[in-house]
Amino acid sequence: MTQENVELLILGSGPAGYTAAIYAGRAGLKPVMYQGMQPGGQLTITNDVENFPGYPDGVQGPQMMEDLQKQAERFGLDNRYGMATSVDFSTPLAHKVIVDETHEITAKAVIIATGASAKWLGLESEQRLNGMGVSACAVCDGFFYRGKDVAIVGAGDTACEEAHYLSKLCKKVTMLVRRDEFRASTIMQERVKNTPNIEILFNTETEEVLGDNGVTGVRVRNKVTGETKEIALDGFFVAIGHQPNTDIFKGYLDMDDAGYLIVEKGSSRTNIPGVFASGDAQDKIYRQAITAAGSGCMAALDAERYLGEFH
Ligand code: NDP
């Protein structure tokens, strides 16, 4: 195993990681980044981004991530491919991170920006049509289905919030709920139930998303009657939860039941001094590129202050 010491290590290369790198680089902290499993993060599988401030004509998700990368590298980011596979955060100012099980890095401070991954149903058709009518983000992609018919799977607060969001843009939204009740809070349930262009199908499982080069419909099955039917659609949204990419921090960092890292209110500080968390790995509510970027900035400023105490 090779070994190396660094001042500041950033794990993850989405908007949180790169924003942290820009601030840390400009502060002279010589950040080293490992990009993780999906270099550029979730935005690299998004098409148009129209809600990131500063882009009046919108920007392609992959382009935005390239721009962020260039901006961070301009300020000296040492940017590397590789994935953190285990950590040991037991020694202050000497936090150990193993990358790809072959390289050990000891860092005085670590910024976690490992993000979260959308959960999928696991259907072959869902995977094949991903980005061609199948999406896990209504706020990102709903706009492309103005005046069209869409379906959304899920029964939690996210599914209700996204169904309501889509109902303002789309002609009709069909909610596919697998049980005979919602999981969402009552207020969110009431909101979708009282929206005339949202139809809720309970006890309904998705068998297949239909279409060759784009979504044309979905085949669903009623779990009680066993009856199957096809619904014509232009877009198919999945909102069945996210999984924060935080498994390797278990045992060291405080997290909630779903695995989201817990930070001190109004900061990026975790329970371990010198380890800071940003982006979707610690945010189950907002999950936007702009909020991730903002929290990456906070993490870099917190790390700078922390490291400043030891110089
Ligand atoms: P949740 O885990 O709360 O809900 C996931 C939903 O997806 C459940 O209804 C579940 O069904 C359903 N589901 C899971 N797997 C499948 C599957 N294979 N097929 C069909 N349906 C499936 O996730 P959310 O993202 O909705 O919310 C995460 C957290 O964030 C929650 O604590 C929520 O309250 C919070 N949140 C709060 C908001 C707010 O306050 N404004 C907004 C958004 C989220 P089942 O019920 O049958 O298990």
PDB file of C-alpha atoms in Angstrom, residues 16-259:
ATOM      1  CA  ALA A  16     -20.351  20.390  -3.373  1.00  0.00           C
ATOM      2  CA  GLY A  17     -16.888  18.879  -3.896  1.00  0.00           C
ATOM      3  CA  TYR A  18     -15.832  21.284  -6.636  1.00  0.00           C
ATOM      4  CA  THR A  19     -17.137  24.348  -4.823  1.00  0.00           C
ATOM      5  CA  ALA A  20     -15.229  23.248  -1.726  1.00  0.00           C
ATOM      6  CA  ALA A  21     -12.151  22.802  -3.939  1.00  0.00           C
ATOM      7  CA  ILE A  22     -12.475  26.298  -5.447  1.00  0.00           C
ATOM      8  CA  TYR A  23     -12.662  27.940  -2.018  1.00  0.00           C
ATOM      9  CA  ALA A  24      -9.971  25.718  -0.488  1.00  0.00           C
ATOM     10  CA  GLY A  25      -7.651  26.189  -3.465  1.00  0.00           C
ATOM     11  CA  ARG A  26      -7.994  29.963  -3.308  1.00  0.00           C
ATOM     12  CA  ALA A  27      -7.274  29.797   0.437  1.00  0.00           C
ATOM     13  CA  GLY A  28      -3.972  28.009  -0.289  1.00  0.00           C
ATOM     14  CA  LEU A  29      -5.011  24.697   1.307  1.00  0.00           C
ATOM     15  CA  LYS A  30      -3.721  22.625  -1.642  1.00  0.00           C
ATOM     16  CA  PRO A  31      -6.786  20.371  -1.785  1.00  0.00           C
ATOM     17  CA  VAL A  32      -6.556  16.846  -3.141  1.00  0.00           C
ATOM     18  CA  MET A  33      -9.779  15.402  -4.543  1.00  0.00           C
ATOM     19  CA  TYR A  34     -10.806  11.851  -5.255  1.00  0.00           C
ATOM     20  CA  GLN A  35     -13.644  11.944  -7.739  1.00  0.00           C
ATOM     21  CA  GLY A  36     -15.464   8.807  -6.619  1.00  0.00           C
ATOM     22  CA  MET A  37     -17.640   6.353  -8.466  1.00  0.00           C
ATOM     23  CA  GLN A  38     -19.355   8.889 -10.719  1.00  0.00           C
ATOM     24  CA  PRO A  39     -16.922  11.687 -11.647  1.00  0.00           C
ATOM     25  CA  GLY A  40     -18.922  14.930 -11.805  1.00  0.00           C
ATOM     26  CA  GLY A  41     -21.753  13.447  -9.758  1.00  0.00           C
ATOM     27  CA  GLN A  42     -25.460  13.273 -10.500  1.00  0.00           C
ATOM     28  CA  LEU A  43     -25.429  16.281 -12.852  1.00  0.00           C
ATOM     29  CA  THR A  44     -23.474  14.288 -15.401  1.00  0.00           C
ATOM     30  CA  ILE A  45     -26.617  12.243 -16.023  1.00  0.00           C
ATOM     31  CA  THR A  46     -28.845  15.322 -16.336  1.00  0.00           C
ATOM     32  CA  ASN A  47     -29.465  17.175 -19.572  1.00  0.00           C
ATOM     33  CA  ASP A  48     -30.440  20.841 -19.333  1.00  0.00           C
ATOM     34  CA  VAL A  49     -29.917  22.632 -16.036  1.00  0.00           C
ATOM     35  CA  GLU A  50     -32.073  25.737 -16.104  1.00  0.00           C
ATOM     36  CA  ASN A  51     -32.293  26.615 -12.428  1.00  0.00           C
ATOM     37  CA  PHE A  52     -28.634  27.161 -11.519  1.00  0.00           C
ATOM     38  CA  PRO A  53     -28.282  30.926 -11.045  1.00  0.00           C
ATOM     39  CA  GLY A  54     -25.944  32.639 -13.492  1.00  0.00           C
ATOM     40  CA  TYR A  55     -26.854  30.696 -16.624  1.00  0.00           C
ATOM     41  CA  PRO A  56     -29.630  32.739 -18.279  1.00  0.00           C
ATOM     42  CA  ASP A  57     -29.873  30.290 -21.188  1.00  0.00           C
ATOM     43  CA  GLY A  58     -29.422  27.166 -19.058  1.00  0.00           C
ATOM     44  CA  VAL A  59     -26.479  24.796 -19.273  1.00  0.00           C
ATOM     45  CA  GLN A  60     -26.000  21.097 -19.902  1.00  0.00           C
ATOM     46  CA  GLY A  61     -25.294  19.214 -16.653  1.00  0.00           C
ATOM     47  CA  PRO A  62     -22.035  17.624 -17.927  1.00  0.00           C
ATOM     48  CA  GLN A  63     -20.861  21.031 -19.245  1.00  0.00           C
ATOM     49  CA  MET A  64     -21.476  22.660 -15.881  1.00  0.00           C
ATOM     50  CA  MET A  65     -19.433  19.980 -14.155  1.00  0.00           C
ATOM     51  CA  GLU A  66     -16.580  20.445 -16.648  1.00  0.00           C
ATOM     52  CA  ASP A  67     -16.662  24.186 -15.968  1.00  0.00           C
ATOM     53  CA  LEU A  68     -16.597  23.630 -12.214  1.00  0.00           C
ATOM     54  CA  GLN A  69     -13.697  21.202 -12.601  1.00  0.00           C
ATOM     55  CA  LYS A  70     -11.685  23.709 -14.686  1.00  0.00           C
ATOM     56  CA  GLN A  71     -12.422  26.470 -12.211  1.00  0.00           C
ATOM     57  CA  ALA A  72     -11.229  24.332  -9.285  1.00  0.00           C
ATOM     58  CA  GLU A  73      -8.104  23.165 -11.146  1.00  0.00           C
ATOM     59  CA  ARG A  74      -7.259  26.783 -11.965  1.00  0.00           C
ATOM     60  CA  PHE A  75      -6.816  27.303  -8.220  1.00  0.00           C
ATOM     61  CA  GLY A  76      -4.546  24.316  -7.833  1.00  0.00           C
ATOM     62  CA  LEU A  77      -6.867  21.373  -7.182  1.00  0.00           C
ATOM     63  CA  ASP A  78      -5.003  18.066  -7.373  1.00  0.00           C
ATOM     64  CA  ASN A  79      -7.817  16.129  -9.000  1.00  0.00           C
ATOM     65  CA  ARG A  80      -7.649  12.346  -9.143  1.00  0.00           C
ATOM     66  CA  TYR A  81      -9.692   9.358 -10.224  1.00  0.00           C
ATOM     67  CA  GLY A  82     -10.328   6.917  -7.419  1.00  0.00           C
ATOM     68  CA  MET A  83     -12.797   5.883  -4.819  1.00  0.00           C
ATOM     69  CA  ALA A  84     -12.455   5.987  -1.047  1.00  0.00           C
ATOM     70  CA  THR A  85     -12.993   2.430   0.139  1.00  0.00           C
ATOM     71  CA  SER A  86     -12.505   2.774   3.914  1.00  0.00           C
ATOM     72  CA  VAL A  87     -11.617   5.379   6.523  1.00  0.00           C
ATOM     73  CA  ASP A  88     -10.148   5.677   9.989  1.00  0.00           C
ATOM     74  CA  PHE A  89     -11.112   8.965  11.605  1.00  0.00           C
ATOM     75  CA  SER A  90      -9.787   8.113  15.067  1.00  0.00           C
ATOM     76  CA  THR A  91      -6.698  10.349  15.101  1.00  0.00           C
ATOM     77  CA  PRO A  92      -7.204  14.124  14.965  1.00  0.00           C
ATOM     78  CA  LEU A  93      -5.152  15.836  12.235  1.00  0.00           C
ATOM     79  CA  ALA A  94      -4.238  12.390  10.859  1.00  0.00           C
ATOM     80  CA  HIS A  95      -7.458  11.110   9.353  1.00  0.00           C
ATOM     81  CA  LYS A  96      -6.806   8.083   7.192  1.00  0.00           C
ATOM     82  CA  VAL A  97      -8.612   7.345   3.954  1.00  0.00           C
ATOM     83  CA  ILE A  98      -7.867   4.283   1.834  1.00  0.00           C
ATOM     84  CA  VAL A  99      -8.410   4.803  -1.885  1.00  0.00           C
ATOM     85  CA  ASP A 100      -9.150   1.855  -4.172  1.00  0.00           C
ATOM     86  CA  GLU A 101      -7.784  -0.404  -1.429  1.00  0.00           C
ATOM     87  CA  THR A 102      -4.276   0.414  -2.609  1.00  0.00           C
ATOM     88  CA  HIS A 103      -3.373   3.910  -1.444  1.00  0.00           C
ATOM     89  CA  GLU A 104      -3.460   5.346   2.086  1.00  0.00           C
ATOM     90  CA  ILE A 105      -3.851   9.082   2.516  1.00  0.00           C
ATOM     91  CA  THR A 106      -3.449  10.834   5.827  1.00  0.00           C
ATOM     92  CA  ALA A 107      -5.202  14.204   5.856  1.00  0.00           C
ATOM     93  CA  LYS A 108      -5.326  16.947   8.458  1.00  0.00           C
ATOM     94  CA  ALA A 109      -8.877  17.717   7.343  1.00  0.00           C
ATOM     95  CA  VAL A 110     -11.410  15.900   5.186  1.00  0.00           C
ATOM     96  CA  ILE A 111     -14.411  17.292   3.328  1.00  0.00           C
ATOM     97  CA  ILE A 112     -17.035  14.703   2.496  1.00  0.00           C
ATOM     98  CA  ALA A 113     -19.016  15.431  -0.667  1.00  0.00           C
ATOM     99  CA  THR A 114     -19.878  11.885  -1.674  1.00  0.00           C
ATOM    100  CA  GLY A 115     -23.494  12.714  -2.563  1.00  0.00           C
ATOM    101  CA  ALA A 116     -26.487  10.455  -2.753  1.00  0.00           C
ATOM    102  CA  SER A 117     -27.797   8.142  -5.417  1.00  0.00           C
ATOM    103  CA  ALA A 118     -31.417   7.953  -6.500  1.00  0.00           C
ATOM    104  CA  LYS A 119     -32.998   4.569  -5.882  1.00  0.00           C
ATOM    105  CA  TRP A 120     -34.429   2.855  -8.935  1.00  0.00           C
ATOM    106  CA  LEU A 121     -37.050   0.164  -9.377  1.00  0.00           C
ATOM    107  CA  GLY A 122     -34.486  -2.114 -11.000  1.00  0.00           C
ATOM    108  CA  LEU A 123     -36.333  -2.785 -14.260  1.00  0.00           C
ATOM    109  CA  GLU A 124     -34.365  -3.319 -17.454  1.00  0.00           C
ATOM    110  CA  SER A 125     -36.694  -0.924 -19.346  1.00  0.00           C
ATOM    111  CA  GLU A 126     -36.209   1.763 -16.696  1.00  0.00           C
ATOM    112  CA  GLN A 127     -32.449   1.593 -17.115  1.00  0.00           C
ATOM    113  CA  ARG A 128     -32.601   1.484 -20.927  1.00  0.00           C
ATOM    114  CA  LEU A 129     -34.833   4.585 -21.124  1.00  0.00           C
ATOM    115  CA  ASN A 130     -32.990   6.539 -18.416  1.00  0.00           C
ATOM    116  CA  GLY A 131     -32.486  10.062 -19.757  1.00  0.00           C
ATOM    117  CA  MET A 132     -34.916   9.282 -22.616  1.00  0.00           C
ATOM    118  CA  GLY A 133     -38.102   9.918 -20.684  1.00  0.00           C
ATOM    119  CA  VAL A 134     -37.181   8.200 -17.420  1.00  0.00           C
ATOM    120  CA  SER A 135     -35.969  10.547 -14.692  1.00  0.00           C
ATOM    121  CA  ALA A 136     -35.450  10.565 -10.942  1.00  0.00           C
ATOM    122  CA  CYS A 137     -35.704  14.345 -10.612  1.00  0.00           C
ATOM    123  CA  ALA A 138     -38.925  16.213 -11.377  1.00  0.00           C
ATOM    124  CA  VAL A 139     -37.443  19.592 -10.524  1.00  0.00           C
ATOM    125  CA  CYS A 140     -34.612  18.956 -13.024  1.00  0.00           C
ATOM    126  CA  ASP A 141     -36.611  17.455 -15.877  1.00  0.00           C
ATOM    127  CA  GLY A 142     -40.307  18.256 -15.368  1.00  0.00           C
ATOM    128  CA  PHE A 143     -40.114  21.338 -17.546  1.00  0.00           C
ATOM    129  CA  PHE A 144     -39.523  19.152 -20.627  1.00  0.00           C
ATOM    130  CA  TYR A 145     -42.961  17.585 -20.177  1.00  0.00           C
ATOM    131  CA  ARG A 146     -45.048  20.754 -20.295  1.00  0.00           C
ATOM    132  CA  GLY A 147     -48.592  19.937 -21.434  1.00  0.00           C
ATOM    133  CA  LYS A 148     -47.791  16.194 -21.535  1.00  0.00           C
ATOM    134  CA  ASP A 149     -48.804  13.100 -19.586  1.00  0.00           C
ATOM    135  CA  VAL A 150     -46.426  11.653 -17.020  1.00  0.00           C
ATOM    136  CA  ALA A 151     -46.419   9.090 -14.217  1.00  0.00           C
ATOM    137  CA  ILE A 152     -44.494   9.110 -10.971  1.00  0.00           C
ATOM    138  CA  VAL A 153     -43.741   6.112  -8.752  1.00  0.00           C
ATOM    139  CA  GLY A 154     -43.531   6.549  -4.982  1.00  0.00           C
ATOM    140  CA  ALA A 155     -45.677   7.471  -2.022  1.00  0.00           C
ATOM    141  CA  GLY A 156     -43.357   9.464   0.239  1.00  0.00           C
ATOM    142  CA  ASP A 157     -43.019  13.220   0.715  1.00  0.00           C
ATOM    143  CA  THR A 158     -40.693  13.480  -2.276  1.00  0.00           C
ATOM    144  CA  ALA A 159     -43.125  11.706  -4.611  1.00  0.00           C
ATOM    145  CA  CYS A 160     -46.002  13.916  -3.423  1.00  0.00           C
ATOM    146  CA  GLU A 161     -43.944  17.082  -3.695  1.00  0.00           C
ATOM    147  CA  GLU A 162     -42.742  16.126  -7.168  1.00  0.00           C
ATOM    148  CA  ALA A 163     -46.217  15.020  -8.323  1.00  0.00           C
ATOM    149  CA  HIS A 164     -47.563  18.395  -7.253  1.00  0.00           C
ATOM    150  CA  TYR A 165     -44.689  20.181  -8.991  1.00  0.00           C
ATOM    151  CA  LEU A 166     -45.341  18.178 -12.181  1.00  0.00           C
ATOM    152  CA  SER A 167     -49.104  18.835 -12.002  1.00  0.00           C
ATOM    153  CA  LYS A 168     -48.437  22.530 -12.579  1.00  0.00           C
ATOM    154  CA  LEU A 169     -46.545  21.781 -15.792  1.00  0.00           C
ATOM    155  CA  CYS A 170     -48.110  18.633 -17.182  1.00  0.00           C
ATOM    156  CA  LYS A 171     -51.548  17.814 -18.520  1.00  0.00           C
ATOM    157  CA  LYS A 172     -51.939  14.791 -16.262  1.00  0.00           C
ATOM    158  CA  VAL A 173     -49.865  13.096 -13.574  1.00  0.00           C
ATOM    159  CA  THR A 174     -50.538   9.489 -12.605  1.00  0.00           C
ATOM    160  CA  MET A 175     -49.115   8.479  -9.227  1.00  0.00           C
ATOM    161  CA  LEU A 176     -48.246   4.806  -8.916  1.00  0.00           C
ATOM    162  CA  VAL A 177     -48.420   3.779  -5.244  1.00  0.00           C
ATOM    163  CA  ARG A 178     -47.430   0.228  -4.390  1.00  0.00           C
ATOM    164  CA  ARG A 179     -49.434  -0.136  -1.171  1.00  0.00           C
ATOM    165  CA  ASP A 180     -52.988   0.936  -0.323  1.00  0.00           C
ATOM    166  CA  GLU A 181     -51.715   4.029   1.469  1.00  0.00           C
ATOM    167  CA  PHE A 182     -49.167   6.804   1.309  1.00  0.00           C
ATOM    168  CA  ARG A 183     -46.070   7.086   3.440  1.00  0.00           C
ATOM    169  CA  ALA A 184     -46.032  10.885   3.033  1.00  0.00           C
ATOM    170  CA  SER A 185     -47.131  13.369   5.690  1.00  0.00           C
ATOM    171  CA  THR A 186     -50.862  14.107   5.778  1.00  0.00           C
ATOM    172  CA  ILE A 187     -50.484  17.604   4.416  1.00  0.00           C
ATOM    173  CA  MET A 188     -48.571  16.355   1.374  1.00  0.00           C
ATOM    174  CA  GLN A 189     -51.103  13.577   0.792  1.00  0.00           C
ATOM    175  CA  GLU A 190     -53.967  16.068   0.940  1.00  0.00           C
ATOM    176  CA  ARG A 191     -52.218  18.297  -1.531  1.00  0.00           C
ATOM    177  CA  VAL A 192     -51.979  15.579  -4.189  1.00  0.00           C
ATOM    178  CA  LYS A 193     -55.457  14.234  -3.443  1.00  0.00           C
ATOM    179  CA  ASN A 194     -56.898  17.715  -3.969  1.00  0.00           C
ATOM    180  CA  THR A 195     -55.125  18.369  -7.256  1.00  0.00           C
ATOM    181  CA  PRO A 196     -57.561  17.659 -10.096  1.00  0.00           C
ATOM    182  CA  ASN A 197     -54.992  16.559 -12.692  1.00  0.00           C
ATOM    183  CA  ILE A 198     -53.285  14.032 -10.384  1.00  0.00           C
ATOM    184  CA  GLU A 199     -54.725  10.513 -10.503  1.00  0.00           C
ATOM    185  CA  ILE A 200     -53.590   8.156  -7.757  1.00  0.00           C
ATOM    186  CA  LEU A 201     -53.460   4.420  -8.443  1.00  0.00           C
ATOM    187  CA  PHE A 202     -53.032   2.472  -5.197  1.00  0.00           C
ATOM    188  CA  ASN A 203     -51.821  -1.159  -4.953  1.00  0.00           C
ATOM    189  CA  THR A 204     -50.090  -0.612  -8.256  1.00  0.00           C
ATOM    190  CA  GLU A 205     -46.762  -2.058  -9.324  1.00  0.00           C
ATOM    191  CA  THR A 206     -44.780  -1.065 -12.386  1.00  0.00           C
ATOM    192  CA  GLU A 207     -44.089  -4.062 -14.605  1.00  0.00           C
ATOM    193  CA  GLU A 208     -42.411  -2.326 -17.528  1.00  0.00           C
ATOM    194  CA  VAL A 209     -41.707   1.129 -18.899  1.00  0.00           C
ATOM    195  CA  LEU A 210     -42.731   1.070 -22.558  1.00  0.00           C
ATOM    196  CA  GLY A 211     -40.936   2.633 -25.532  1.00  0.00           C
ATOM    197  CA  ASP A 212     -37.938   2.117 -27.796  1.00  0.00           C
ATOM    198  CA  ASN A 213     -36.238   5.483 -28.228  1.00  0.00           C
ATOM    199  CA  GLY A 214     -38.294   7.329 -25.640  1.00  0.00           C
ATOM    200  CA  VAL A 215     -41.034   6.630 -23.127  1.00  0.00           C
ATOM    201  CA  THR A 216     -44.443   5.940 -24.664  1.00  0.00           C
ATOM    202  CA  GLY A 217     -46.164   4.383 -21.681  1.00  0.00           C
ATOM    203  CA  VAL A 218     -46.040   2.049 -18.742  1.00  0.00           C
ATOM    204  CA  ARG A 219     -47.523  -1.356 -18.003  1.00  0.00           C
ATOM    205  CA  VAL A 220     -48.787  -1.646 -14.447  1.00  0.00           C
ATOM    206  CA  ARG A 221     -50.341  -4.423 -12.385  1.00  0.00           C
ATOM    207  CA  ASN A 222     -52.914  -4.098  -9.656  1.00  0.00           C
ATOM    208  CA  LYS A 223     -51.606  -6.214  -6.779  1.00  0.00           C
ATOM    209  CA  VAL A 224     -55.081  -6.948  -5.414  1.00  0.00           C
ATOM    210  CA  THR A 225     -56.935  -7.906  -8.595  1.00  0.00           C
ATOM    211  CA  GLY A 226     -53.901  -9.067 -10.589  1.00  0.00           C
ATOM    212  CA  GLU A 227     -55.171  -7.026 -13.528  1.00  0.00           C
ATOM    213  CA  THR A 228     -52.551  -5.429 -15.795  1.00  0.00           C
ATOM    214  CA  LYS A 229     -53.026  -2.374 -18.001  1.00  0.00           C
ATOM    215  CA  GLU A 230     -51.001  -0.015 -20.157  1.00  0.00           C
ATOM    216  CA  ILE A 231     -51.065   3.749 -19.653  1.00  0.00           C
ATOM    217  CA  ALA A 232     -49.866   6.056 -22.446  1.00  0.00           C
ATOM    218  CA  LEU A 233     -47.200   8.501 -21.177  1.00  0.00           C
ATOM    219  CA  ASP A 234     -44.465  10.865 -22.306  1.00  0.00           C
ATOM    220  CA  GLY A 235     -42.413  10.790 -19.121  1.00  0.00           C
ATOM    221  CA  PHE A 236     -41.845   8.384 -16.233  1.00  0.00           C
ATOM    222  CA  PHE A 237     -40.525   9.690 -12.926  1.00  0.00           C
ATOM    223  CA  VAL A 238     -39.172   7.605 -10.075  1.00  0.00           C
ATOM    224  CA  ALA A 239     -39.299   9.083  -6.558  1.00  0.00           C
ATOM    225  CA  ILE A 240     -38.751   6.134  -4.241  1.00  0.00           C
ATOM    226  CA  GLY A 241     -36.016   7.672  -2.139  1.00  0.00           C
ATOM    227  CA  HIS A 242     -32.300   8.331  -2.251  1.00  0.00           C
ATOM    228  CA  GLN A 243     -29.400   6.490  -0.717  1.00  0.00           C
ATOM    229  CA  PRO A 244     -26.651   8.726   0.670  1.00  0.00           C
ATOM    230  CA  ASN A 245     -23.194   7.430  -0.206  1.00  0.00           C
ATOM    231  CA  THR A 246     -21.988   7.267   3.379  1.00  0.00           C
ATOM    232  CA  ASP A 247     -21.555   3.577   4.171  1.00  0.00           C
ATOM    233  CA  ILE A 248     -17.794   3.793   4.631  1.00  0.00           C
ATOM    234  CA  PHE A 249     -18.210   6.406   7.399  1.00  0.00           C
ATOM    235  CA  LYS A 250     -20.357   4.161   9.594  1.00  0.00           C
ATOM    236  CA  GLY A 251     -18.895   3.752  13.060  1.00  0.00           C
ATOM    237  CA  TYR A 252     -17.152   7.137  12.922  1.00  0.00           C
ATOM    238  CA  LEU A 253     -19.670   9.751  11.839  1.00  0.00           C
ATOM    239  CA  ASP A 254     -23.116  10.381  13.270  1.00  0.00           C
ATOM    240  CA  MET A 255     -25.847   9.743  10.728  1.00  0.00           C
ATOM    241  CA  ASP A 256     -29.614   9.443  10.759  1.00  0.00           C
ATOM    242  CA  ASP A 257     -31.529   6.209  10.181  1.00  0.00           C
ATOM    243  CA  ALA A 258     -31.355   6.657   6.408  1.00  0.00           C
ATOM    244  CA  GLY A 259     -27.581   7.247   6.476  1.00  0.00           C
TER     245      GLY A 259
END
